[in-house]
mmCIF file of C-alpha atoms in Angstrom:
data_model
loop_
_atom_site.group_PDB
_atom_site.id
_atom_site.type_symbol
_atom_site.label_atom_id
_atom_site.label_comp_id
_atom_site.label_asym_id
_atom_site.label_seq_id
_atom_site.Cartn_x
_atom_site.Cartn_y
_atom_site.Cartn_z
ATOM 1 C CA UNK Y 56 81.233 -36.234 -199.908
ATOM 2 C CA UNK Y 57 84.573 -37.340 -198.637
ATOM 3 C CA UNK Y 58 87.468 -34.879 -198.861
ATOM 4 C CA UNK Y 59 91.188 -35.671 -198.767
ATOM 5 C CA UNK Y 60 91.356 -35.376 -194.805
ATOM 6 C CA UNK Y 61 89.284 -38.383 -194.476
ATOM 7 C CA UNK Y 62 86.226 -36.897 -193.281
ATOM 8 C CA UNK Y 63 82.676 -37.581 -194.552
ATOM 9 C CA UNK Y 64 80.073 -35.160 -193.493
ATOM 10 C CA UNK Y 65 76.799 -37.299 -192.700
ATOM 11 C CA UNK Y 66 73.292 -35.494 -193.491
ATOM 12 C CA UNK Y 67 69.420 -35.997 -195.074
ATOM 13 C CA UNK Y 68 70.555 -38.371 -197.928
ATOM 14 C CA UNK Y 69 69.722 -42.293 -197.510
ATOM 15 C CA UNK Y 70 72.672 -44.273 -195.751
ATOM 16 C CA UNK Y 71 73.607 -46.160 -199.560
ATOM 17 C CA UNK Y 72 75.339 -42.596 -200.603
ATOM 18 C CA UNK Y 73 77.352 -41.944 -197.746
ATOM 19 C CA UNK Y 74 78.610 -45.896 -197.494
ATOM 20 C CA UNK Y 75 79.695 -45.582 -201.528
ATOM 21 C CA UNK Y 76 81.430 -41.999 -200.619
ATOM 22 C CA UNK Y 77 83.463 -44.104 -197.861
ATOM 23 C CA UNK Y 78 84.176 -47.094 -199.447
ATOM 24 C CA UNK Y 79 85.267 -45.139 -202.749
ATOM 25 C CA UNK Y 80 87.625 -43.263 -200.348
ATOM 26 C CA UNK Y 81 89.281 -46.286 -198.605
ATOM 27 C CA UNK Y 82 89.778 -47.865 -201.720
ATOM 28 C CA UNK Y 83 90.954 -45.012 -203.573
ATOM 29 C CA UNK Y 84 93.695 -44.055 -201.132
ATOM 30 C CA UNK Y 85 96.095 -45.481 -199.230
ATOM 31 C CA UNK Y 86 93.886 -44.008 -196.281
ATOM 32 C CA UNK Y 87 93.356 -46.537 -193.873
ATOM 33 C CA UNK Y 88 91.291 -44.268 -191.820
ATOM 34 C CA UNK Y 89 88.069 -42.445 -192.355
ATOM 35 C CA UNK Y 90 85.657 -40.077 -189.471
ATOM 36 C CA UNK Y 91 81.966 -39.913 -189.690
ATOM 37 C CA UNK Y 92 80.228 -36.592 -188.751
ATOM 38 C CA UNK Y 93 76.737 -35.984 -188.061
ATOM 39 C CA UNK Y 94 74.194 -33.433 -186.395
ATOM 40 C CA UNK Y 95 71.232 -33.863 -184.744
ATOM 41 C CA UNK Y 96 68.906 -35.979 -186.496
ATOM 42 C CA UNK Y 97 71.696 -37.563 -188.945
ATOM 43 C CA UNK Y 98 73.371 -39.075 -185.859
ATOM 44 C CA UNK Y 99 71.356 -42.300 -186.399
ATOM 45 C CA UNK Y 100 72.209 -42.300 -190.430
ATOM 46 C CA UNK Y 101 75.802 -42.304 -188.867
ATOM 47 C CA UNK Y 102 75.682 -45.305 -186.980
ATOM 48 C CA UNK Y 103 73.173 -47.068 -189.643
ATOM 49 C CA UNK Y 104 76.278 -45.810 -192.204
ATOM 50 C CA UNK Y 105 78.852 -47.314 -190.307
ATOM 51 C CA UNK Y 106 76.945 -50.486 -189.503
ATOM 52 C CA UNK Y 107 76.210 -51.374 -192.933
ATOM 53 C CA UNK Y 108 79.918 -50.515 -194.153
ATOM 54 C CA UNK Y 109 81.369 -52.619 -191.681
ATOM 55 C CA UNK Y 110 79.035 -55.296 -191.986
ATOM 56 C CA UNK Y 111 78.217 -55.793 -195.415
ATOM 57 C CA UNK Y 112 81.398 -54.320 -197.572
ATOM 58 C CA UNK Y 113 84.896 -53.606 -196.009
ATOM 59 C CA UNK Y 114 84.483 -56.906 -193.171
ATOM 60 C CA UNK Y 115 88.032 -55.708 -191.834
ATOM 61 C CA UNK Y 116 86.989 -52.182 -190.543
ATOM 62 C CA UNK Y 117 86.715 -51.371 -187.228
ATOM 63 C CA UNK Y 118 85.355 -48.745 -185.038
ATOM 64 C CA UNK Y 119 88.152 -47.065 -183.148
ATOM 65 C CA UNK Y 120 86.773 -44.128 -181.581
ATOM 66 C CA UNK Y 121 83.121 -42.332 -180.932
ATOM 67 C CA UNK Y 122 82.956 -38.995 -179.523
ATOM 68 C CA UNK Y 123 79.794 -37.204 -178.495
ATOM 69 C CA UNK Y 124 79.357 -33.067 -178.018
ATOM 70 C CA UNK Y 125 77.230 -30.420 -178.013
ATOM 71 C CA UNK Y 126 77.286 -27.402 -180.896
ATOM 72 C CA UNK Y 127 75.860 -24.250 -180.473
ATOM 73 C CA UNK Y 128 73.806 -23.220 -183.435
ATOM 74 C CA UNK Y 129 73.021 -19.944 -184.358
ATOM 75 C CA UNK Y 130 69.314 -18.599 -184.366
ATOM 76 C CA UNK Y 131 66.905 -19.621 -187.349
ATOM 77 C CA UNK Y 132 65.031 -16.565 -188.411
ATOM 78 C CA UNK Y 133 61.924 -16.070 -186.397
ATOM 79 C CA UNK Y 134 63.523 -17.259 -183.160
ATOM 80 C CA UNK Y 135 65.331 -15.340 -180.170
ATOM 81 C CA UNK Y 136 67.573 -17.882 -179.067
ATOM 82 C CA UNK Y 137 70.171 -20.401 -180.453
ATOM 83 C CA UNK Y 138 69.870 -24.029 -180.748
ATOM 84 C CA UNK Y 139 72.117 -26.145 -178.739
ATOM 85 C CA UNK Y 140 72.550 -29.696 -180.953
ATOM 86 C CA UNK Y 141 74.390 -32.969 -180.433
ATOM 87 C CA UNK Y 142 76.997 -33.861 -182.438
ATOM 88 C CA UNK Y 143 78.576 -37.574 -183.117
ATOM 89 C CA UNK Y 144 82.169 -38.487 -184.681
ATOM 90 C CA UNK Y 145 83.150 -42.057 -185.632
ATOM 91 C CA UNK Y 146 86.525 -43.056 -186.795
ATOM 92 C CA UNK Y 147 86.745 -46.167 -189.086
ATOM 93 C CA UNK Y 148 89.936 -47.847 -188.980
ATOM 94 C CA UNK Y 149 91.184 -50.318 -191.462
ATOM 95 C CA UNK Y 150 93.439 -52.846 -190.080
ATOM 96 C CA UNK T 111 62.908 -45.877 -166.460
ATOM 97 C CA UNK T 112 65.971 -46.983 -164.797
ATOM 98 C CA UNK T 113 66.166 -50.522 -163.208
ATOM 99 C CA UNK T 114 68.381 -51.728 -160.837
ATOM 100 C CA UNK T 115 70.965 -52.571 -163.342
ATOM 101 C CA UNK T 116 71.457 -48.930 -164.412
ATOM 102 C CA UNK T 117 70.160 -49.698 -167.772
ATOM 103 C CA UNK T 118 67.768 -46.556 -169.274
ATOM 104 C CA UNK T 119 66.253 -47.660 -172.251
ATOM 105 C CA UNK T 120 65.808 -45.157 -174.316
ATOM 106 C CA UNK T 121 62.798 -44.858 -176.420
ATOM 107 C CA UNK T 122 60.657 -41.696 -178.467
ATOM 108 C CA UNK T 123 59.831 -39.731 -174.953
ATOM 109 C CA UNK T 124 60.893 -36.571 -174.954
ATOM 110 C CA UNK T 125 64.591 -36.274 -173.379
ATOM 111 C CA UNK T 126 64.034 -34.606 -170.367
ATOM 112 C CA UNK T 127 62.172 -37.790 -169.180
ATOM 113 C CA UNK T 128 64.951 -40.170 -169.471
ATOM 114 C CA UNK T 129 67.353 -36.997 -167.943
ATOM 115 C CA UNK T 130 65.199 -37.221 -164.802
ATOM 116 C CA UNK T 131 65.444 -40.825 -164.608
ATOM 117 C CA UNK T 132 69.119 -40.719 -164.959
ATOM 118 C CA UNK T 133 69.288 -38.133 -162.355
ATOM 119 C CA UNK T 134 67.183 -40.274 -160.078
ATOM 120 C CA UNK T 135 68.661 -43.262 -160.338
ATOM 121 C CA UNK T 136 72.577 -41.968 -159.501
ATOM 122 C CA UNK T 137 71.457 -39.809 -156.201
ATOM 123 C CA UNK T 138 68.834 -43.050 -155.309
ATOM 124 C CA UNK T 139 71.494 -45.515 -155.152
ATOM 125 C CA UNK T 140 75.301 -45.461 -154.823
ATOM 126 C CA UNK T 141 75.424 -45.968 -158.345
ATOM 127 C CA UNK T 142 78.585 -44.618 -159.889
ATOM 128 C CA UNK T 143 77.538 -46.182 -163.350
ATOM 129 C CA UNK T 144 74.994 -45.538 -165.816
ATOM 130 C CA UNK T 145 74.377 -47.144 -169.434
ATOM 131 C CA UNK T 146 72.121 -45.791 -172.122
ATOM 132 C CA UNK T 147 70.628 -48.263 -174.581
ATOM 133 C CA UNK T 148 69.243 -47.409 -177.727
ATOM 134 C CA UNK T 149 67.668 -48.344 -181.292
ATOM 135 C CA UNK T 150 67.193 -46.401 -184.533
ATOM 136 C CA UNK T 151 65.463 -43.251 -184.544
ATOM 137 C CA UNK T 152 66.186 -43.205 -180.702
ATOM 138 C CA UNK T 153 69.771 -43.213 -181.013
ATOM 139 C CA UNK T 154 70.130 -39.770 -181.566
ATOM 140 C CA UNK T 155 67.692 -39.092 -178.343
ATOM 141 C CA UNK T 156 69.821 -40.957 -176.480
ATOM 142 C CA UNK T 157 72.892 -38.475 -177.563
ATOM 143 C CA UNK T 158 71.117 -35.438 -176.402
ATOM 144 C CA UNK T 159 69.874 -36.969 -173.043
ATOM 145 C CA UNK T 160 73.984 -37.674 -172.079
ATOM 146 C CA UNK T 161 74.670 -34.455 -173.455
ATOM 147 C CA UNK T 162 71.915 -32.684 -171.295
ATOM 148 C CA UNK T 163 72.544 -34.172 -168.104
ATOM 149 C CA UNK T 164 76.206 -34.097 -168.201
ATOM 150 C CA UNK T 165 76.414 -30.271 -169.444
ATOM 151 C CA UNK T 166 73.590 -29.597 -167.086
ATOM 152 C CA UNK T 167 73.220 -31.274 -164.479
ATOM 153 C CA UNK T 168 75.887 -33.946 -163.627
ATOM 154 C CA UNK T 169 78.681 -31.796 -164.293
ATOM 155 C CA UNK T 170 81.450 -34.448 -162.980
ATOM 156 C CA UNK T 171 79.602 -37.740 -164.828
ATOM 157 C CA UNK T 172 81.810 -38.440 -167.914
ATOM 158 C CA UNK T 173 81.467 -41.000 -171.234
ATOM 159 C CA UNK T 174 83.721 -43.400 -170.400
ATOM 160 C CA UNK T 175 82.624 -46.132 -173.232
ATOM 161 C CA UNK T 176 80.007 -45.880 -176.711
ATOM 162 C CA UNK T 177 79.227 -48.822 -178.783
ATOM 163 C CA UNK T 178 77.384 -49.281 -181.487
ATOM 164 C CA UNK T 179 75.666 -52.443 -183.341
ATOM 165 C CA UNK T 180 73.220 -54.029 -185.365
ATOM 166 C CA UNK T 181 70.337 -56.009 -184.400
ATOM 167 C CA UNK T 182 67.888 -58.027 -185.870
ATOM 168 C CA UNK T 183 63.850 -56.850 -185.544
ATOM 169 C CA UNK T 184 61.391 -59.806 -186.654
ATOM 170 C CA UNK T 185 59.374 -58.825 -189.555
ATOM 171 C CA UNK T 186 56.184 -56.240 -188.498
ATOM 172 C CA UNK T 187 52.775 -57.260 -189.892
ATOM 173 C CA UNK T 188 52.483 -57.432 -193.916
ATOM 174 C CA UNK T 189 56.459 -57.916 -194.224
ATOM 175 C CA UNK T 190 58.646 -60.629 -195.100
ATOM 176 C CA UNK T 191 61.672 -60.286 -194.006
ATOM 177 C CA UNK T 192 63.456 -59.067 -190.711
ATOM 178 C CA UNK T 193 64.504 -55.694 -190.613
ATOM 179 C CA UNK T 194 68.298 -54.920 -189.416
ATOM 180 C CA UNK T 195 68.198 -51.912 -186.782
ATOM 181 C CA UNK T 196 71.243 -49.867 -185.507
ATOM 182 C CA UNK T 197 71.592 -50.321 -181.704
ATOM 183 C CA UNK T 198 73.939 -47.791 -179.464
ATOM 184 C CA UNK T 199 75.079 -48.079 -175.668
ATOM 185 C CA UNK T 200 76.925 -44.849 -173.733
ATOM 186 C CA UNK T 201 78.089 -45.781 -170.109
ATOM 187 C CA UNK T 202 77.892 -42.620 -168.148
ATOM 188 C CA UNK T 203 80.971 -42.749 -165.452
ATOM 189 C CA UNK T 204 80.426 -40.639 -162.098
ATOM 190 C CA UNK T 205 83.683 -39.433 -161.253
#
């Protein structure tokens, strides 16, 4: 779930597997850095992610940076147009 | 929607509601400020309404600060204990 650049792509599964994927990458590495990404609905699990990491296993990380944009999302069969969707980065910081 | 203190409080309307009442409340007053509050499932509404009304309609109103947070919800009917809910904030900045 996390690859070497740091990066953990947020989606459907509960919160718990995306907090072990970071906390298993900040401990594995020397990283001392790590960016959320989410979609759409997953935003929330994002922040819930980050909340519960911060709060209730690595006390000394700290959010650094949100961005918000907008993705343009191709056509799902059976529609005409594509899907504009919001998109959410957090960067974790260890200090 | 918006009160006086340029607080929207965003909830499970759809997001054109809380666009409108963003739009409203910056040409009403000489507001230069806006700030989106948020819980939960809502927080990814709340993404998509600054998304829509900057790309939109507010072309010059930037994010100048996002926050995130927990809060505790008291325990609903048939539940012992309190609940801990993600919160978010995005200040809107008219340039």
């Amino acid at each position: 779930m996390a690859d070497r650049s740091g990066i953990v792509f947020i989606g459907s599964k509960p919160p718990m597997n995306y907090v072990l994927a970071i906390i298993t990458s900040l401990s594995a590495s020397d990283a001392k850095e790590i960016t959320l990404k989410a979609r759409g609905r997953a935003i929330t699990t994002a922040v819930d992610v980050a909340e519960i990491t911060r709060n209730r296993f690595i006390k000394d990380l700290k959010v650094s940076n949100i961005s918000i944009g907008t993705e343009e999302m191709p056509a799902r069969e059976g529609e005409n147009r594509s899907r504009m969707v919001s998109t959410m980065e957090i960067k974790l910081t260890k200090e």
